[in-house]
Amino acid sequence: KPFRIYKFRSMRQDAEIKGQAMWAARSDSRITRIGRFLRSTHLDELPQLFNVLRGDMSLIGPRPERAEFVANLEQTVPFYRSRLVVKPGLTGWAQVKYPYARSDNDALIKLQYDLYYIKRQSFMLDLSIILKTVIEVLSLRGS
């Protein structure tokens, strides 16, 4: 179900050509200096806690994607829609195993991790994801 996701803006206001969604690259020139800091510390994701409190998102699950990306990925990546059966999460198995995606092929790899999580959800797996996420955030290895 579509919802408004909250984030701190980390890119220039004119980052998208004619409103067209584009994958972000790790050293993307559209990212501002402050945005690079926000991304490296993952602080750009902090407002999504509001989405969790509102019930739009869970703490753990497949990351939400923009509608434009979903429409494209459903056409190019088999079973992509299967990841939409659970509530999206602030962090997930795909994020701790394959942190950065910027292409359809990357989306396919992340989908495999998302489907693994969906099939094997458990308290221990969630705990593992939380611990790996904390380590990632503290290491400042963000995008």
PDB file of N, CA and C in Angstrom, residues 15-89:
ATOM      1  N   ALA A  15      17.560  17.193  -8.361  1.00  0.00           N
ATOM      2  CA  ALA A  15      18.280  15.927  -8.550  1.00  0.00           C
ATOM      3  C   ALA A  15      17.653  15.020  -9.605  1.00  0.00           C
ATOM      4  N   GLU A  16      16.369  15.154  -9.834  1.00  0.00           N
ATOM      5  CA  GLU A  16      15.706  14.283 -10.805  1.00  0.00           C
ATOM      6  C   GLU A  16      15.345  15.066 -12.055  1.00  0.00           C
ATOM      7  N   ILE A  17      15.749  14.547 -13.175  1.00  0.00           N
ATOM      8  CA  ILE A  17      15.475  15.197 -14.446  1.00  0.00           C
ATOM      9  C   ILE A  17      13.997  15.026 -14.786  1.00  0.00           C
ATOM     10  N   LYS A  18      13.281  16.148 -14.854  1.00  0.00           N
ATOM     11  CA  LYS A  18      11.855  16.151 -15.190  1.00  0.00           C
ATOM     12  C   LYS A  18      11.053  15.223 -14.284  1.00  0.00           C
ATOM     13  N   GLY A  19      11.430  15.133 -13.014  1.00  0.00           N
ATOM     14  CA  GLY A  19      10.690  14.316 -12.062  1.00  0.00           C
ATOM     15  C   GLY A  19      10.882  12.822 -12.233  1.00  0.00           C
ATOM     16  N   GLN A  20      11.795  12.419 -13.102  1.00  0.00           N
ATOM     17  CA  GLN A  20      12.050  11.001 -13.372  1.00  0.00           C
ATOM     18  C   GLN A  20      12.909  10.399 -12.262  1.00  0.00           C
ATOM     19  N   ALA A  21      12.422   9.338 -11.612  1.00  0.00           N
ATOM     20  CA  ALA A  21      13.183   8.671 -10.554  1.00  0.00           C
ATOM     21  C   ALA A  21      14.440   8.040 -11.143  1.00  0.00           C
ATOM     22  N   MET A  22      15.550   8.185 -10.431  1.00  0.00           N
ATOM     23  CA  MET A  22      16.827   7.637 -10.881  1.00  0.00           C
ATOM     24  C   MET A  22      17.526   6.959  -9.708  1.00  0.00           C
ATOM     25  N   TRP A  23      18.209   5.838  -9.986  1.00  0.00           N
ATOM     26  CA  TRP A  23      19.006   5.187  -8.952  1.00  0.00           C
ATOM     27  C   TRP A  23      20.119   6.142  -8.538  1.00  0.00           C
ATOM     28  N   ALA A  24      20.448   6.148  -7.270  1.00  0.00           N
ATOM     29  CA  ALA A  24      21.562   6.964  -6.775  1.00  0.00           C
ATOM     30  C   ALA A  24      22.829   6.123  -6.773  1.00  0.00           C
ATOM     31  N   ALA A  25      23.920   6.717  -7.201  1.00  0.00           N
ATOM     32  CA  ALA A  25      25.218   6.047  -7.165  1.00  0.00           C
ATOM     33  C   ALA A  25      25.915   6.398  -5.853  1.00  0.00           C
ATOM     34  N   ARG A  26      26.862   5.577  -5.450  1.00  0.00           N
ATOM     35  CA  ARG A  26      27.556   5.790  -4.176  1.00  0.00           C
ATOM     36  C   ARG A  26      28.214   7.174  -4.118  1.00  0.00           C
ATOM     37  N   SER A  27      28.876   7.598  -5.162  1.00  0.00           N
ATOM     38  CA  SER A  27      29.519   8.923  -5.172  1.00  0.00           C
ATOM     39  C   SER A  27      28.755   9.859  -6.111  1.00  0.00           C
ATOM     40  N   ASP A  28      27.459   9.865  -5.988  1.00  0.00           N
ATOM     41  CA  ASP A  28      26.565  10.629  -6.854  1.00  0.00           C
ATOM     42  C   ASP A  28      26.770  12.129  -6.645  1.00  0.00           C
ATOM     43  N   SER A  29      26.980  12.860  -7.737  1.00  0.00           N
ATOM     44  CA  SER A  29      27.217  14.305  -7.644  1.00  0.00           C
ATOM     45  C   SER A  29      25.964  15.072  -7.219  1.00  0.00           C
ATOM     46  N   ARG A  30      24.807  14.434  -7.247  1.00  0.00           N
ATOM     47  CA  ARG A  30      23.567  15.094  -6.825  1.00  0.00           C
ATOM     48  C   ARG A  30      23.451  15.173  -5.301  1.00  0.00           C
ATOM     49  N   ILE A  31      24.274  14.413  -4.589  1.00  0.00           N
ATOM     50  CA  ILE A  31      24.229  14.404  -3.123  1.00  0.00           C
ATOM     51  C   ILE A  31      24.966  15.629  -2.596  1.00  0.00           C
ATOM     52  N   THR A  32      24.327  16.354  -1.697  1.00  0.00           N
ATOM     53  CA  THR A  32      24.941  17.552  -1.111  1.00  0.00           C
ATOM     54  C   THR A  32      25.998  17.147  -0.082  1.00  0.00           C
ATOM     55  N   ARG A  33      26.820  18.111   0.337  1.00  0.00           N
ATOM     56  CA  ARG A  33      27.830  17.822   1.363  1.00  0.00           C
ATOM     57  C   ARG A  33      27.175  17.355   2.664  1.00  0.00           C
ATOM     58  N   ILE A  34      26.140  18.075   3.076  1.00  0.00           N
ATOM     59  CA  ILE A  34      25.415  17.670   4.288  1.00  0.00           C
ATOM     60  C   ILE A  34      24.731  16.328   4.045  1.00  0.00           C
ATOM     61  N   GLY A  35      24.215  16.146   2.844  1.00  0.00           N
ATOM     62  CA  GLY A  35      23.573  14.883   2.486  1.00  0.00           C
ATOM     63  C   GLY A  35      24.520  13.703   2.580  1.00  0.00           C
ATOM     64  N   ARG A  36      25.767  13.916   2.172  1.00  0.00           N
ATOM     65  CA  ARG A  36      26.769  12.837   2.261  1.00  0.00           C
ATOM     66  C   ARG A  36      26.987  12.439   3.721  1.00  0.00           C
ATOM     67  N   PHE A  37      27.046  13.442   4.607  1.00  0.00           N
ATOM     68  CA  PHE A  37      27.180  13.161   6.039  1.00  0.00           C
ATOM     69  C   PHE A  37      25.942  12.421   6.544  1.00  0.00           C
ATOM     70  N   LEU A  38      24.750  12.903   6.185  1.00  0.00           N
ATOM     71  CA  LEU A  38      23.515  12.251   6.632  1.00  0.00           C
ATOM     72  C   LEU A  38      23.469  10.797   6.181  1.00  0.00           C
ATOM     73  N   ARG A  39      23.881  10.542   4.942  1.00  0.00           N
ATOM     74  CA  ARG A  39      23.870   9.173   4.425  1.00  0.00           C
ATOM     75  C   ARG A  39      24.928   8.304   5.098  1.00  0.00           C
ATOM     76  N   SER A  40      26.121   8.854   5.311  1.00  0.00           N
ATOM     77  CA  SER A  40      27.188   8.046   5.912  1.00  0.00           C
ATOM     78  C   SER A  40      26.858   7.653   7.347  1.00  0.00           C
ATOM     79  N   THR A  41      26.074   8.472   8.026  1.00  0.00           N
ATOM     80  CA  THR A  41      25.674   8.175   9.406  1.00  0.00           C
ATOM     81  C   THR A  41      24.278   7.551   9.481  1.00  0.00           C
ATOM     82  N   HIS A  42      23.641   7.420   8.330  1.00  0.00           N
ATOM     83  CA  HIS A  42      22.273   6.889   8.210  1.00  0.00           C
ATOM     84  C   HIS A  42      21.231   7.787   8.871  1.00  0.00           C
ATOM     85  N   LEU A  43      21.607   9.001   9.200  1.00  0.00           N
ATOM     86  CA  LEU A  43      20.660   9.927   9.821  1.00  0.00           C
ATOM     87  C   LEU A  43      19.557  10.344   8.853  1.00  0.00           C
ATOM     88  N   ASP A  44      19.788  10.194   7.540  1.00  0.00           N
ATOM     89  CA  ASP A  44      18.740  10.537   6.579  1.00  0.00           C
ATOM     90  C   ASP A  44      17.519   9.629   6.732  1.00  0.00           C
ATOM     91  N   GLU A  45      17.705   8.463   7.340  1.00  0.00           N
ATOM     92  CA  GLU A  45      16.609   7.509   7.536  1.00  0.00           C
ATOM     93  C   GLU A  45      15.857   7.736   8.851  1.00  0.00           C
ATOM     94  N   LEU A  46      16.406   8.532   9.746  1.00  0.00           N
ATOM     95  CA  LEU A  46      15.824   8.736  11.073  1.00  0.00           C
ATOM     96  C   LEU A  46      14.342   9.124  11.053  1.00  0.00           C
ATOM     97  N   PRO A  47      13.888  10.016  10.171  1.00  0.00           N
ATOM     98  CA  PRO A  47      12.464  10.369  10.161  1.00  0.00           C
ATOM     99  C   PRO A  47      11.530   9.186   9.879  1.00  0.00           C
ATOM    100  N   GLN A  48      12.070   8.086   9.360  1.00  0.00           N
ATOM    101  CA  GLN A  48      11.228   6.925   9.090  1.00  0.00           C
ATOM    102  C   GLN A  48      10.738   6.259  10.372  1.00  0.00           C
ATOM    103  N   LEU A  49      11.335   6.604  11.499  1.00  0.00           N
ATOM    104  CA  LEU A  49      10.788   6.121  12.774  1.00  0.00           C
ATOM    105  C   LEU A  49       9.354   6.618  12.933  1.00  0.00           C
ATOM    106  N   PHE A  50       9.057   7.793  12.390  1.00  0.00           N
ATOM    107  CA  PHE A  50       7.685   8.306  12.392  1.00  0.00           C
ATOM    108  C   PHE A  50       6.785   7.381  11.575  1.00  0.00           C
ATOM    109  N   ASN A  51       7.287   6.879  10.424  1.00  0.00           N
ATOM    110  CA  ASN A  51       6.522   5.918   9.629  1.00  0.00           C
ATOM    111  C   ASN A  51       6.259   4.640  10.418  1.00  0.00           C
ATOM    112  N   VAL A  52       7.251   4.206  11.207  1.00  0.00           N
ATOM    113  CA  VAL A  52       7.081   3.006  12.037  1.00  0.00           C
ATOM    114  C   VAL A  52       6.006   3.263  13.087  1.00  0.00           C
ATOM    115  N   LEU A  53       6.073   4.410  13.759  1.00  0.00           N
ATOM    116  CA  LEU A  53       5.079   4.743  14.789  1.00  0.00           C
ATOM    117  C   LEU A  53       3.674   4.874  14.207  1.00  0.00           C
ATOM    118  N   ARG A  54       3.567   5.359  12.976  1.00  0.00           N
ATOM    119  CA  ARG A  54       2.262   5.499  12.315  1.00  0.00           C
ATOM    120  C   ARG A  54       1.709   4.158  11.840  1.00  0.00           C
ATOM    121  N   GLY A  55       2.563   3.133  11.774  1.00  0.00           N
ATOM    122  CA  GLY A  55       2.123   1.828  11.299  1.00  0.00           C
ATOM    123  C   GLY A  55       2.314   1.627   9.805  1.00  0.00           C
ATOM    124  N   ASP A  56       2.950   2.590   9.125  1.00  0.00           N
ATOM    125  CA  ASP A  56       3.230   2.446   7.694  1.00  0.00           C
ATOM    126  C   ASP A  56       4.326   1.417   7.458  1.00  0.00           C
ATOM    127  N   MET A  57       5.255   1.351   8.411  1.00  0.00           N
ATOM    128  CA  MET A  57       6.424   0.494   8.276  1.00  0.00           C
ATOM    129  C   MET A  57       6.643  -0.290   9.560  1.00  0.00           C
ATOM    130  N   SER A  58       7.440  -1.341   9.425  1.00  0.00           N
ATOM    131  CA  SER A  58       7.896  -2.135  10.561  1.00  0.00           C
ATOM    132  C   SER A  58       9.366  -1.769  10.802  1.00  0.00           C
ATOM    133  N   LEU A  59       9.914  -2.164  11.938  1.00  0.00           N
ATOM    134  CA  LEU A  59      11.347  -1.948  12.140  1.00  0.00           C
ATOM    135  C   LEU A  59      12.157  -2.790  11.163  1.00  0.00           C
ATOM    136  N   ILE A  60      11.684  -4.033  10.918  1.00  0.00           N
ATOM    137  CA  ILE A  60      12.432  -4.957  10.069  1.00  0.00           C
ATOM    138  C   ILE A  60      11.527  -5.487   8.967  1.00  0.00           C
ATOM    139  N   GLY A  61      12.059  -5.496   7.762  1.00  0.00           N
ATOM    140  CA  GLY A  61      11.335  -5.993   6.603  1.00  0.00           C
ATOM    141  C   GLY A  61      12.007  -5.480   5.345  1.00  0.00           C
ATOM    142  N   PRO A  62      11.522  -5.878   4.185  1.00  0.00           N
ATOM    143  CA  PRO A  62      12.092  -5.343   2.942  1.00  0.00           C
ATOM    144  C   PRO A  62      11.953  -3.822   2.907  1.00  0.00           C
ATOM    145  N   ARG A  63      12.954  -3.130   2.441  1.00  0.00           N
ATOM    146  CA  ARG A  63      12.900  -1.665   2.369  1.00  0.00           C
ATOM    147  C   ARG A  63      11.826  -1.232   1.380  1.00  0.00           C
ATOM    148  N   PRO A  64      11.123  -0.157   1.702  1.00  0.00           N
ATOM    149  CA  PRO A  64      10.135   0.356   0.745  1.00  0.00           C
ATOM    150  C   PRO A  64      10.844   0.954  -0.470  1.00  0.00           C
ATOM    151  N   GLU A  65      10.210   0.843  -1.611  1.00  0.00           N
ATOM    152  CA  GLU A  65      10.748   1.436  -2.837  1.00  0.00           C
ATOM    153  C   GLU A  65       9.756   2.441  -3.381  1.00  0.00           C
ATOM    154  N   ARG A  66      10.241   3.382  -4.143  1.00  0.00           N
ATOM    155  CA  ARG A  66       9.362   4.349  -4.787  1.00  0.00           C
ATOM    156  C   ARG A  66       8.485   3.637  -5.805  1.00  0.00           C
ATOM    157  N   ALA A  67       7.280   4.139  -5.975  1.00  0.00           N
ATOM    158  CA  ALA A  67       6.313   3.524  -6.891  1.00  0.00           C
ATOM    159  C   ALA A  67       6.886   3.377  -8.299  1.00  0.00           C
ATOM    160  N   GLU A  68       7.657   4.363  -8.752  1.00  0.00           N
ATOM    161  CA  GLU A  68       8.247   4.295 -10.095  1.00  0.00           C
ATOM    162  C   GLU A  68       9.201   3.111 -10.215  1.00  0.00           C
ATOM    163  N   PHE A  69       9.992   2.875  -9.183  1.00  0.00           N
ATOM    164  CA  PHE A  69      10.920   1.748  -9.212  1.00  0.00           C
ATOM    165  C   PHE A  69      10.164   0.425  -9.157  1.00  0.00           C
ATOM    166  N   VAL A  70       9.133   0.357  -8.308  1.00  0.00           N
ATOM    167  CA  VAL A  70       8.343  -0.876  -8.189  1.00  0.00           C
ATOM    168  C   VAL A  70       7.725  -1.230  -9.533  1.00  0.00           C
ATOM    169  N   ALA A  71       7.123  -0.251 -10.207  1.00  0.00           N
ATOM    170  CA  ALA A  71       6.486  -0.506 -11.508  1.00  0.00           C
ATOM    171  C   ALA A  71       7.495  -1.058 -12.503  1.00  0.00           C
ATOM    172  N   ASN A  72       8.692  -0.498 -12.534  1.00  0.00           N
ATOM    173  CA  ASN A  72       9.726  -0.967 -13.445  1.00  0.00           C
ATOM    174  C   ASN A  72      10.239  -2.347 -13.034  1.00  0.00           C
ATOM    175  N   LEU A  73      10.522  -2.525 -11.753  1.00  0.00           N
ATOM    176  CA  LEU A  73      11.094  -3.787 -11.279  1.00  0.00           C
ATOM    177  C   LEU A  73      10.118  -4.948 -11.413  1.00  0.00           C
ATOM    178  N   GLU A  74       8.818  -4.671 -11.280  1.00  0.00           N
ATOM    179  CA  GLU A  74       7.825  -5.736 -11.475  1.00  0.00           C
ATOM    180  C   GLU A  74       7.865  -6.262 -12.907  1.00  0.00           C
ATOM    181  N   GLN A  75       8.250  -5.410 -13.840  1.00  0.00           N
ATOM    182  CA  GLN A  75       8.330  -5.808 -15.245  1.00  0.00           C
ATOM    183  C   GLN A  75       9.624  -6.548 -15.570  1.00  0.00           C
ATOM    184  N   THR A  76      10.694  -6.243 -14.837  1.00  0.00           N
ATOM    185  CA  THR A  76      12.006  -6.783 -15.202  1.00  0.00           C
ATOM    186  C   THR A  76      12.552  -7.847 -14.255  1.00  0.00           C
ATOM    187  N   VAL A  77      12.040  -7.893 -13.028  1.00  0.00           N
ATOM    188  CA  VAL A  77      12.566  -8.840 -12.039  1.00  0.00           C
ATOM    189  C   VAL A  77      11.468  -9.837 -11.665  1.00  0.00           C
ATOM    190  N   PRO A  78      11.647 -11.114 -12.033  1.00  0.00           N
ATOM    191  CA  PRO A  78      10.619 -12.116 -11.704  1.00  0.00           C
ATOM    192  C   PRO A  78      10.353 -12.182 -10.197  1.00  0.00           C
ATOM    193  N   PHE A  79       9.098 -12.281  -9.827  1.00  0.00           N
ATOM    194  CA  PHE A  79       8.639 -12.432  -8.437  1.00  0.00           C
ATOM    195  C   PHE A  79       8.886 -11.193  -7.571  1.00  0.00           C
ATOM    196  N   TYR A  80       9.193 -10.059  -8.190  1.00  0.00           N
ATOM    197  CA  TYR A  80       9.465  -8.861  -7.394  1.00  0.00           C
ATOM    198  C   TYR A  80       8.284  -8.514  -6.496  1.00  0.00           C
ATOM    199  N   ARG A  81       7.083  -8.701  -6.996  1.00  0.00           N
ATOM    200  CA  ARG A  81       5.881  -8.353  -6.235  1.00  0.00           C
ATOM    201  C   ARG A  81       5.767  -9.169  -4.942  1.00  0.00           C
ATOM    202  N   SER A  82       6.405 -10.323  -4.880  1.00  0.00           N
ATOM    203  CA  SER A  82       6.339 -11.188  -3.694  1.00  0.00           C
ATOM    204  C   SER A  82       6.859 -10.490  -2.444  1.00  0.00           C
ATOM    205  N   ARG A  83       7.757  -9.539  -2.603  1.00  0.00           N
ATOM    206  CA  ARG A  83       8.317  -8.847  -1.436  1.00  0.00           C
ATOM    207  C   ARG A  83       7.329  -7.867  -0.826  1.00  0.00           C
ATOM    208  N   LEU A  84       6.235  -7.617  -1.540  1.00  0.00           N
ATOM    209  CA  LEU A  84       5.244  -6.655  -1.062  1.00  0.00           C
ATOM    210  C   LEU A  84       4.198  -7.286  -0.145  1.00  0.00           C
ATOM    211  N   VAL A  85       4.327  -8.580   0.154  1.00  0.00           N
ATOM    212  CA  VAL A  85       3.327  -9.246   1.003  1.00  0.00           C
ATOM    213  C   VAL A  85       3.524  -8.935   2.488  1.00  0.00           C
ATOM    214  N   VAL A  86       4.677  -8.384   2.847  1.00  0.00           N
ATOM    215  CA  VAL A  86       4.923  -7.995   4.237  1.00  0.00           C
ATOM    216  C   VAL A  86       5.115  -6.483   4.303  1.00  0.00           C
ATOM    217  N   LYS A  87       4.928  -5.943   5.490  1.00  0.00           N
ATOM    218  CA  LYS A  87       5.100  -4.502   5.702  1.00  0.00           C
ATOM    219  C   LYS A  87       6.570  -4.139   5.480  1.00  0.00           C
ATOM    220  N   PRO A  88       6.835  -3.045   4.788  1.00  0.00           N
ATOM    221  CA  PRO A  88       8.230  -2.641   4.586  1.00  0.00           C
ATOM    222  C   PRO A  88       8.887  -2.271   5.909  1.00  0.00           C
ATOM    223  N   GLY A  89      10.209  -2.351   5.940  1.00  0.00           N
ATOM    224  CA  GLY A  89      10.922  -2.108   7.186  1.00  0.00           C
ATOM    225  C   GLY A  89      11.960  -1.007   7.104  1.00  0.00           C
TER     226      GLY A  89
END
